[in-house]
XYZ file of C-alpha atoms in Angstrom:
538
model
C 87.248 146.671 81.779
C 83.977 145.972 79.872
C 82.095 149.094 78.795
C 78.302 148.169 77.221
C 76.998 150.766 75.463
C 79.082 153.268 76.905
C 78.355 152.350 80.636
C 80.612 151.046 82.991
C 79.721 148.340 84.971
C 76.573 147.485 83.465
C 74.496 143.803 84.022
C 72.037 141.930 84.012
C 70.487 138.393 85.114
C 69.983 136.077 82.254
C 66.791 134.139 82.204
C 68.378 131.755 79.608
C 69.315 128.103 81.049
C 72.668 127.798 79.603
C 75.582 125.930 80.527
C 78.688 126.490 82.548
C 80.338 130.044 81.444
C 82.757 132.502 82.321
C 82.708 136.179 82.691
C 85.373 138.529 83.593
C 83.765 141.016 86.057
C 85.821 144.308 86.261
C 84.018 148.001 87.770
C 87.216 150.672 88.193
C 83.697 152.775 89.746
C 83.893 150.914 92.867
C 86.624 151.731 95.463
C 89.663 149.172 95.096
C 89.593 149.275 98.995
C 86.142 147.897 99.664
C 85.639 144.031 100.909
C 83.752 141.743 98.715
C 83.855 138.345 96.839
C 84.800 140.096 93.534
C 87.621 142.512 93.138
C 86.328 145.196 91.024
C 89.208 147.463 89.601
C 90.826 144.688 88.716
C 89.905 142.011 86.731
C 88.865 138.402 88.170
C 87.429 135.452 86.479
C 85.169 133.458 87.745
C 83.084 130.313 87.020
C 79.052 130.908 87.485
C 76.175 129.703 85.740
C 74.787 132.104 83.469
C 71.022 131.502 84.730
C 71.890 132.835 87.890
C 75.133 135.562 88.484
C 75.733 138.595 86.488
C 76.757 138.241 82.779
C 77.629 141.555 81.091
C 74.636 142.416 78.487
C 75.501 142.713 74.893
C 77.140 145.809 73.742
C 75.084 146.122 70.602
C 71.318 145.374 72.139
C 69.260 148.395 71.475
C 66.408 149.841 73.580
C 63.682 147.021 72.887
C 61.011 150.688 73.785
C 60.840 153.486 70.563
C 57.955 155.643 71.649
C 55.209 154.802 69.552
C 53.265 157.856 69.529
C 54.530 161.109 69.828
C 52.362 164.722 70.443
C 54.610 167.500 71.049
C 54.833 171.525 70.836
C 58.228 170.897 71.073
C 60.021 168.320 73.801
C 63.550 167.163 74.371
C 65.282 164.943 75.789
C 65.838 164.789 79.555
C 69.367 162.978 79.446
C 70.984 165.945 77.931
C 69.764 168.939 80.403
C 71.038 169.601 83.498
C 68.879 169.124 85.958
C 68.376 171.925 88.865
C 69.823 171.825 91.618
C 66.917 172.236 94.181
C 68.229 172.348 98.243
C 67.685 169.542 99.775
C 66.723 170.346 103.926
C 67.282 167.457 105.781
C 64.488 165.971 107.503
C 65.473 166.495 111.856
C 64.719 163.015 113.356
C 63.508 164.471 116.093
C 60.287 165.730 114.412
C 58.925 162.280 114.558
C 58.932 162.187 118.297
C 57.544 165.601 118.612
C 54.368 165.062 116.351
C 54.421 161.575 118.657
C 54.574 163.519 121.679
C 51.785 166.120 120.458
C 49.331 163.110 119.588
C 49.331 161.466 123.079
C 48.986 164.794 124.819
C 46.227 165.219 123.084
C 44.402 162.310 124.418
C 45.441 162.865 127.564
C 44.368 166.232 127.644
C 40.814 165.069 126.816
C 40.960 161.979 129.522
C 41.761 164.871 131.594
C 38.863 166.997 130.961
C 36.796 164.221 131.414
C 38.345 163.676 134.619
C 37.915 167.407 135.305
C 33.904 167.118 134.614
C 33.471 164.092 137.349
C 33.739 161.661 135.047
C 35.284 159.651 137.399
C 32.401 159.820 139.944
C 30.067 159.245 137.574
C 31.048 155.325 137.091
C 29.691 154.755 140.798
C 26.519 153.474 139.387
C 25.257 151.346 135.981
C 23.276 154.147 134.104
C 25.712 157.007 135.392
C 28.571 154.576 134.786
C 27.893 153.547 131.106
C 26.856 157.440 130.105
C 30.473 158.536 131.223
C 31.948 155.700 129.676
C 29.912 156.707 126.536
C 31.312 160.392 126.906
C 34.867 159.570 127.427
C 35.111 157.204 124.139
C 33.338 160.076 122.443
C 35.733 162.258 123.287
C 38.530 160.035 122.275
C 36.842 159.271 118.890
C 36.184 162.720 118.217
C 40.238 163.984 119.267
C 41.494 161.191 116.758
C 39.366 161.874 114.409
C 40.742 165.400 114.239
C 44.257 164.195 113.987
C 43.215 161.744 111.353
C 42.253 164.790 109.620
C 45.314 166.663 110.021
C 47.482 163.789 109.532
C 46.116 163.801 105.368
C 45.962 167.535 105.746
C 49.555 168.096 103.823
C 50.768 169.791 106.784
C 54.489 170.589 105.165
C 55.781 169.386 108.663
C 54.232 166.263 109.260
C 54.603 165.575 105.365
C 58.032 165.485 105.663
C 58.430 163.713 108.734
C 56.816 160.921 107.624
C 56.206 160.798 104.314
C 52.780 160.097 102.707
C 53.254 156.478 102.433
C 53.602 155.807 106.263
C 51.131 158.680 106.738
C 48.611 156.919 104.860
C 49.627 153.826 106.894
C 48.853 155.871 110.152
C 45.433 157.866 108.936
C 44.191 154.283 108.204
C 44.998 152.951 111.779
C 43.838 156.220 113.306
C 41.042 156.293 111.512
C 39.703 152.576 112.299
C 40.407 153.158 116.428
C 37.966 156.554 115.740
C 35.626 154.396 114.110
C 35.291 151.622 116.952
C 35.752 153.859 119.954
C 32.146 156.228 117.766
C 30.610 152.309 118.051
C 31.221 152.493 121.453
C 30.345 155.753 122.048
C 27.100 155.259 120.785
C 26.025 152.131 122.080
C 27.274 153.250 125.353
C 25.711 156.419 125.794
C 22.350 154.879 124.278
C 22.235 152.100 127.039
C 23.109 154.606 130.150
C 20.210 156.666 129.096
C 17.979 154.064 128.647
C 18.987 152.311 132.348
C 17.465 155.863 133.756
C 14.691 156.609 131.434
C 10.797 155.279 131.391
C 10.912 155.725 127.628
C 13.021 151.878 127.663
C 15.889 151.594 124.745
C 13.767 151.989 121.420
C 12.194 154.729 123.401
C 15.444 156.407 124.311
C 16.812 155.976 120.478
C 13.686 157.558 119.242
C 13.891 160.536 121.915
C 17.815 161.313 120.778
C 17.578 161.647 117.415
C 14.046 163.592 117.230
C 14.594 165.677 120.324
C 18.139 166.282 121.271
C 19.924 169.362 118.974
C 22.284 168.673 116.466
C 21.611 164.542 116.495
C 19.797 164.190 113.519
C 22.840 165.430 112.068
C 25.011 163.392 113.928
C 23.262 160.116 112.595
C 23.550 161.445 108.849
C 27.858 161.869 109.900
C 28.163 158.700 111.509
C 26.461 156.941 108.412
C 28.836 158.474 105.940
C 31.605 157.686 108.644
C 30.410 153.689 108.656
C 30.436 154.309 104.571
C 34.054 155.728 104.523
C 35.048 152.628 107.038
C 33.458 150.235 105.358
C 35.027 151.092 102.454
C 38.400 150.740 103.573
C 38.393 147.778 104.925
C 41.044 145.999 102.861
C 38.743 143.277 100.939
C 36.168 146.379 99.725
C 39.186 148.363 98.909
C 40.376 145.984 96.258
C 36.877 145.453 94.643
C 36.589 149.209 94.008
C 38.037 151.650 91.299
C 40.781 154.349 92.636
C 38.715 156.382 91.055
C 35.135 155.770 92.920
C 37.283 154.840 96.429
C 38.680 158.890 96.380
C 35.077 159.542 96.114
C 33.627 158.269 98.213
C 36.684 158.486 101.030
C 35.546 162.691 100.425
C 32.277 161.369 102.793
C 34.208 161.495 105.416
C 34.857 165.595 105.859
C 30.914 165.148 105.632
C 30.661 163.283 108.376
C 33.669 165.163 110.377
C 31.770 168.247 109.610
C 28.366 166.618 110.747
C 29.402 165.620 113.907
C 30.524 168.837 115.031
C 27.087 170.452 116.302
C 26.132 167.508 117.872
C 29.178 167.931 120.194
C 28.623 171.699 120.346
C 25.075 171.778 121.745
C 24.747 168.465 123.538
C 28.759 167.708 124.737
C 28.365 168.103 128.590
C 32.264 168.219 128.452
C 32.174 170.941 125.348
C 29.392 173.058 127.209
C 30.633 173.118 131.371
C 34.376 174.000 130.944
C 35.808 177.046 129.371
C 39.191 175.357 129.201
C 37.498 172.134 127.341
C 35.594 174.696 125.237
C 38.949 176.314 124.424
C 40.720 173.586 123.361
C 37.809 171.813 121.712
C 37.205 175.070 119.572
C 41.591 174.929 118.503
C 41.497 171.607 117.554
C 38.540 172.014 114.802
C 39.756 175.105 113.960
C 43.564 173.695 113.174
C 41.523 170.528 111.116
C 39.598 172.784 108.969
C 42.340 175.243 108.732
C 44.744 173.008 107.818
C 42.560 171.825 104.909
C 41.443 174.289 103.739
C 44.936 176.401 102.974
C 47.035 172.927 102.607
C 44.437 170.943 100.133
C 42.918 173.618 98.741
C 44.210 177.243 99.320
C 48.023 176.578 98.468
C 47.525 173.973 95.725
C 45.327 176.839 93.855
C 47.428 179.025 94.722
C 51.139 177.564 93.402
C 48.971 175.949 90.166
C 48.122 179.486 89.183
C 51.214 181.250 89.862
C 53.278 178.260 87.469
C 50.551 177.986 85.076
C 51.417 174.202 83.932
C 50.473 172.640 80.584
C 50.806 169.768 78.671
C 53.972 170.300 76.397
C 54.508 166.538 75.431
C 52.634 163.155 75.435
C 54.595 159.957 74.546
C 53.463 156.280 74.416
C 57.057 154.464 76.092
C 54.888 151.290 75.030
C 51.168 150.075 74.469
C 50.230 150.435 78.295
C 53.123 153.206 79.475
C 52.062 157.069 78.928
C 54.854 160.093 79.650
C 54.122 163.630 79.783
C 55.674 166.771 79.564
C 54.539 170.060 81.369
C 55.731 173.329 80.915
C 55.171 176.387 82.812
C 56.410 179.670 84.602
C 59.147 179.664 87.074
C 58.997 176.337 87.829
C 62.872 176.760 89.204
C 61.129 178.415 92.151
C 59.288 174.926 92.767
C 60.562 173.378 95.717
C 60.377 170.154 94.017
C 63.167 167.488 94.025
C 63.703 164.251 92.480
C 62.020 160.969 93.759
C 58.831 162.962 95.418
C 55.123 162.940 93.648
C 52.734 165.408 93.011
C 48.499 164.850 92.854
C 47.688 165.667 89.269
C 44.444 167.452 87.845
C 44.377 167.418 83.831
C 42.106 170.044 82.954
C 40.621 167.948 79.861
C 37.002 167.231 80.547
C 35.389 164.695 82.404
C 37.458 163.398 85.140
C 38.924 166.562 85.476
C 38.345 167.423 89.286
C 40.013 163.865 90.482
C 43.865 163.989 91.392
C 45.955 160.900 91.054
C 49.862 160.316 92.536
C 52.099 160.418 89.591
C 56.224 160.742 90.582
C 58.214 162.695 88.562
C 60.601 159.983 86.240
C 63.201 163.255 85.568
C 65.067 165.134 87.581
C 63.392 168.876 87.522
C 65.281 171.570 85.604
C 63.385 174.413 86.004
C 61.855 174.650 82.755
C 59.664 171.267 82.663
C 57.883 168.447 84.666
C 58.075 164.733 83.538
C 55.884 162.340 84.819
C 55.308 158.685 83.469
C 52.584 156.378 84.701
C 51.568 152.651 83.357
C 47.352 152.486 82.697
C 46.450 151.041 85.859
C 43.334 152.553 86.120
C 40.828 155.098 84.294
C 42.665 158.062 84.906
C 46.121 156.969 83.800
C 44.538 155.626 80.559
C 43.658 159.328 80.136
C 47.160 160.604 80.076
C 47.787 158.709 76.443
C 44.758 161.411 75.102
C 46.210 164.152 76.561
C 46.327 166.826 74.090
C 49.380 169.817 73.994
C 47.831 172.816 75.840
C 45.862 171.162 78.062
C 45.710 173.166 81.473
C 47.248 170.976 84.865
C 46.416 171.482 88.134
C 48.610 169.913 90.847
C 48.807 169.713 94.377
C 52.684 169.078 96.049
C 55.255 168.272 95.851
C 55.139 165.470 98.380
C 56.928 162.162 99.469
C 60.524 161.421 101.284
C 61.389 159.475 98.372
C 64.580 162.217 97.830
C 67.978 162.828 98.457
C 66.916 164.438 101.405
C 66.306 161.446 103.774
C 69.751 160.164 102.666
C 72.586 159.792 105.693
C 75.244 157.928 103.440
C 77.284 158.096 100.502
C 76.477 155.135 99.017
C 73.093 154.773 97.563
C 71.189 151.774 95.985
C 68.101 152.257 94.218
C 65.547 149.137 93.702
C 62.597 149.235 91.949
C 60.506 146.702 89.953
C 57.774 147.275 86.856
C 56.876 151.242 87.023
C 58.405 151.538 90.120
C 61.452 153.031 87.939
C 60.391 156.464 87.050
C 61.326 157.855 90.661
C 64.541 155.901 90.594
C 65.525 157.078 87.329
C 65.095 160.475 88.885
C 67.228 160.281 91.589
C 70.141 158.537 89.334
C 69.959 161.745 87.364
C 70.362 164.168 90.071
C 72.264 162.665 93.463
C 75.108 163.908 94.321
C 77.507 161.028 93.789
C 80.778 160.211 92.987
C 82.306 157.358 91.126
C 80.431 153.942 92.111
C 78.580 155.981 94.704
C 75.151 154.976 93.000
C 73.810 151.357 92.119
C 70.579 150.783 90.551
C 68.530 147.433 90.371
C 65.965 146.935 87.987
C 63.636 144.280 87.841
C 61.256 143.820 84.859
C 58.758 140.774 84.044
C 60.305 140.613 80.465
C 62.539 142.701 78.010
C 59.600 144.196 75.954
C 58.391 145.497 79.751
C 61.661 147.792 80.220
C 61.732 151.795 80.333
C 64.110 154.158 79.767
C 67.075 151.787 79.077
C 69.136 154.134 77.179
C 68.253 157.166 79.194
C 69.461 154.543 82.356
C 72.551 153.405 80.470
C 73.684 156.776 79.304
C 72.902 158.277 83.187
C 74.409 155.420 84.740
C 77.679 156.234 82.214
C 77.760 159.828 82.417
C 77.518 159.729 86.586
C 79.809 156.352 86.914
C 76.878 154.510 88.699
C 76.667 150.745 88.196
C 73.008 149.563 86.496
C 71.657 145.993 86.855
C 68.890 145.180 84.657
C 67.370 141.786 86.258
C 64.785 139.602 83.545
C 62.411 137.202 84.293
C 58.865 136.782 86.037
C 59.047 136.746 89.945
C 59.620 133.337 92.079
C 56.826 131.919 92.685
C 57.926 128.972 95.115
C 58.310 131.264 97.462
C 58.336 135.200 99.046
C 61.139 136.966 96.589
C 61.948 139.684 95.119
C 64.175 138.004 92.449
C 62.910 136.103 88.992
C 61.420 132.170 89.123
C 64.826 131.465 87.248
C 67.280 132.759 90.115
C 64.786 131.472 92.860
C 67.462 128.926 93.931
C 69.033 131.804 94.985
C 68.645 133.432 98.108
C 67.459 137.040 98.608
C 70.162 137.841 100.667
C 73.106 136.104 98.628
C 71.570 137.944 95.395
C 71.843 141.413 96.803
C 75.359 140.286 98.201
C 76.497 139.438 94.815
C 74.969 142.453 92.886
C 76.390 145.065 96.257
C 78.564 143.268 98.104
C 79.135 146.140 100.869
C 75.092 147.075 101.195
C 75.665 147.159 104.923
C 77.008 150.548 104.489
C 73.901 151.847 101.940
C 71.102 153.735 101.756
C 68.949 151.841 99.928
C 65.202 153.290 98.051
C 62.855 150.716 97.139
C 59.834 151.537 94.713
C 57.328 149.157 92.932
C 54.862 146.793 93.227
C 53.871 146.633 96.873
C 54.287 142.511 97.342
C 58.329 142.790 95.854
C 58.905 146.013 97.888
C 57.954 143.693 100.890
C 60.630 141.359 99.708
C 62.957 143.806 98.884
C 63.226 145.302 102.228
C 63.291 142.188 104.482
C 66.360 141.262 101.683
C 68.724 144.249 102.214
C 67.594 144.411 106.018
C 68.735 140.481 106.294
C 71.402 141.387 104.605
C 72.458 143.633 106.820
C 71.146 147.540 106.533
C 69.403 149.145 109.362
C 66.106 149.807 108.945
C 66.178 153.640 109.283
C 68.436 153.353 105.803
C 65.874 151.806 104.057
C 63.484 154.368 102.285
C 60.355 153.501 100.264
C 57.064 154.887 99.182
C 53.911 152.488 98.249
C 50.795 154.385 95.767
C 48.395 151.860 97.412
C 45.244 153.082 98.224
């Protein structure tokens, strides 16, 4: 059997045009019983062409990365500790349908109220009609609004239910139904009272805002509301800075918070019912609760108690930063392998904004090891990160962890940076022989990370590594280079795992070849509850 550099089993697609060839493909990792085109164990020949199939990399290539620049008080390396061995709860399926179930019952508890408060009646005429219209969209604005709030909250629970990626996914669609049904409100409640009132519609406007309580304020929340929308729209969220986008997304607890007297001294609904008032007063109190002890209270809170700080900054490469972060009893993190924390480096300007960085080693329990690529202005900061420097962090979060896994067979995908969870995981699954198989895809040679720390991982724990070169297709929707593109998605993953029917499979990286990823292993065959992935998209 061919060992490179130690590691069974180890490949990679050549971007090289040559001609005919012929490989011997042997892996004794993978069980001599399973079904596939190639018989690993044993050793098969087989003609391919070399710009296409797997062609065992050369023993003798070194790491094309040596880290550049190196500020330490005294790092080591990660592939020689043993990581710790954190619990890993599984996540109950049927949490999903119970935070499901809680959501609707929410709304219907309010259409009920309405109900309750002759809402119903009230439609028999135009100005009547279009007021209780106006309340009832209110009503439903202001309940999702509330859940949009406690859906980013970092509610442990609903964290790990979902996951922040999907949770992001959901706040956004929450959040934009809010928006329109506020639109409605307002323009709805505006034209009922102006059917019934002398004062005619500019008349009406003028008379809300300047005489009824708490509406002044309620047109300063709805404008940073429109702001926050606005800016999320898809095409303005691309134009903008990470950076300036968290800022000015923090508008809309202004605006939340704004809103709140209006409803309290002018909600007919809020004011008549004791039961409406009761659960009215619950709901804000579990949004601003929630906040304020999950993003604020118990991120202080574990920060001070581990006291991180910058042990070690490494350049991987000109545009790839790692750190190192000590601290106290970090074994009594409940951190694991794959998730991400929100990161505060305590180094001047800049200072008070978090950013998503996953951990790229397994924990164990005496440092934190994150590695980001300078996307933006604050990972550009990491690379003048000084030893010392205090961190603040908020997490851990994320599903990306051995937690969510429901087989024995695991393959890991990830493209570009999207490695630094992956690696994790590799280093601490439990797995046995040819349990594991990672994928790698990287633009060019120069672009890869951590090859030896992969290689000697993938050798110490018997997992298979594919290392796959080349720029993506661009003739069509792929995750696989323009040199392979003759290939299909399906037939690829096929020929790297031939039994990924029966896999759990984690995707990371850039967002476009995660999309391509997934359709490829669910084509080829793996549920979709088996397929786990995590975007950082804003």
């Amino acid at each position: 059997m061919p060992v490179v550099g130690g590691m069974p089993g180890a490949y990679g697609i050549r971007s090289d045009n040559s001609v005919q060839t012929r490989s011997v493909i042997t892996d004794n990792s993978q069980d001599n019983s399973q079904e596939s085109p190639k018989i690993f164990g044993h050793a098969m020949t087989m003609d391919f062409s070399a710009d296409t199939l797997l062609a065992p990399r050369t023993p003798s290539t070194p790491s094309p990365r040596k880290s550049s620049k190196r500020k330490s008080n005294g790092g080591s390396s990660r592939t020689g500790n043993r990581h710790v061995a954190v619990p890993v709860p599984r996540v109950p399926r049927w949490w999903r349908e119970a935070f499901g179930v809680f959501v609707w019952s929410s709304m219907l508890v309010v259409v009920a109220l309405w109900v309750a408060g002759g809402g119903l009646q009230d439609l028999a005429s135009v100005g009547s009609g279009l007021t209780s219209v106006g309340r009832l969209t209110g009503l439903v604005a202001a309940d999702l609004l509330l859940i949009q709030v406690l859906l980013m909250a970092r509610i442990p629970l609903v964290e790990k239910t979902y996951g922040q990626d999907e949770l992001a996914r959901r706040h956004r669609l929450v959040g934009f139904w809010s928006f329109n049904l506020m639109v409605v409100h307002v323009v709805a409640i505006t034209l009922g009272y102006a059917a019934t009132s002398p004062k005619g519609l500019w008349g009406t406007i003028v008379d809300f805002v300047v005489n009824y309580p708490g509406m002044l304020l309620a047109v300063a929340g709805t404008a940073a509301l429109v702001m926050v929308t606005v800016t999320s729209i898809k095409a303005a969220r691309s134009r903008l800075r990470y950076e300036s986008w968290h800022l000015l997304h923090l508008y809309a607890y202004l605006g939340v918070g704004l809103a709140l007297p209006h409803q309290l001294w002018t909600g007919k609904e809020f004011l008549t019912s004791p039961v409406a008032t009761i659960y009215w007063w619950t709901l804000w109190a579990a949004a601003a609760g929630s906040v304020l002890f999950w993003r604020v209270g118990q991120p202080l809170r574990l920060s001070l108690r581990h006291r991180l700080v910058v042990q070690e900054v490494r350049a991987e490469s000109p545009t790839v930063t790692t750190v190192v972060m000590s601290g106290r009893d970090l074994h009594r993190l409940p951190v694991r392998a794959g998730q991400f924390l929100q990161w505060r480096f305590l180094d001047g300007p800049g200072a008070t904004r978090a950013h998503p960085y996953s951990l790229s080693a397994a924990p164990d329990g005496r440092t934190l090891r994150i590695t980001a690529a300078h996307l933006g202005d604050g990972s550009e900061r990491l690379a003048r990160l000084r030893p010392g420097t205090r961190v603040l962090f908020e997490g851990p979060y994320g599903r990306m962890h051995e937690g969510v896994r429901t087989r024995r067979k695991v393959l890991l995908m990830a493209s570009g940076i999207g490695i630094t969870p992956m690696r994790a995981l590799l280093e601490s699954m439990d797995q046995r022989p040819g349990d594991v198989t990672l994928v790698y895809r990287v633009r060019s040679d120069p672009d890869r990370l951590f090859v030896d720390e992969l290689s000697a991982l993938a050798g110490s724990r018997r997992a298979r590594l594919f290392v796959v070169t080349g720029r993506r297709a661009s003739s069509r929707h792929s995750w696989l280079p323009q040199h392979a593109a003759h290939l299909g998605d399906v037939e690829a993953i096929r020929q790297l795992v031939p039994d990924v029917a029966k896999h759990d499979v984690f995707i990371c990286g850039n967002p476009g070849w995660m999309d391509a990823a997934e359709q490829a292993v669910i084509r080829a065959g793996v549920p979709v509850e088996h397929v786990h992935s995590e975007r950082f998209t804003y």
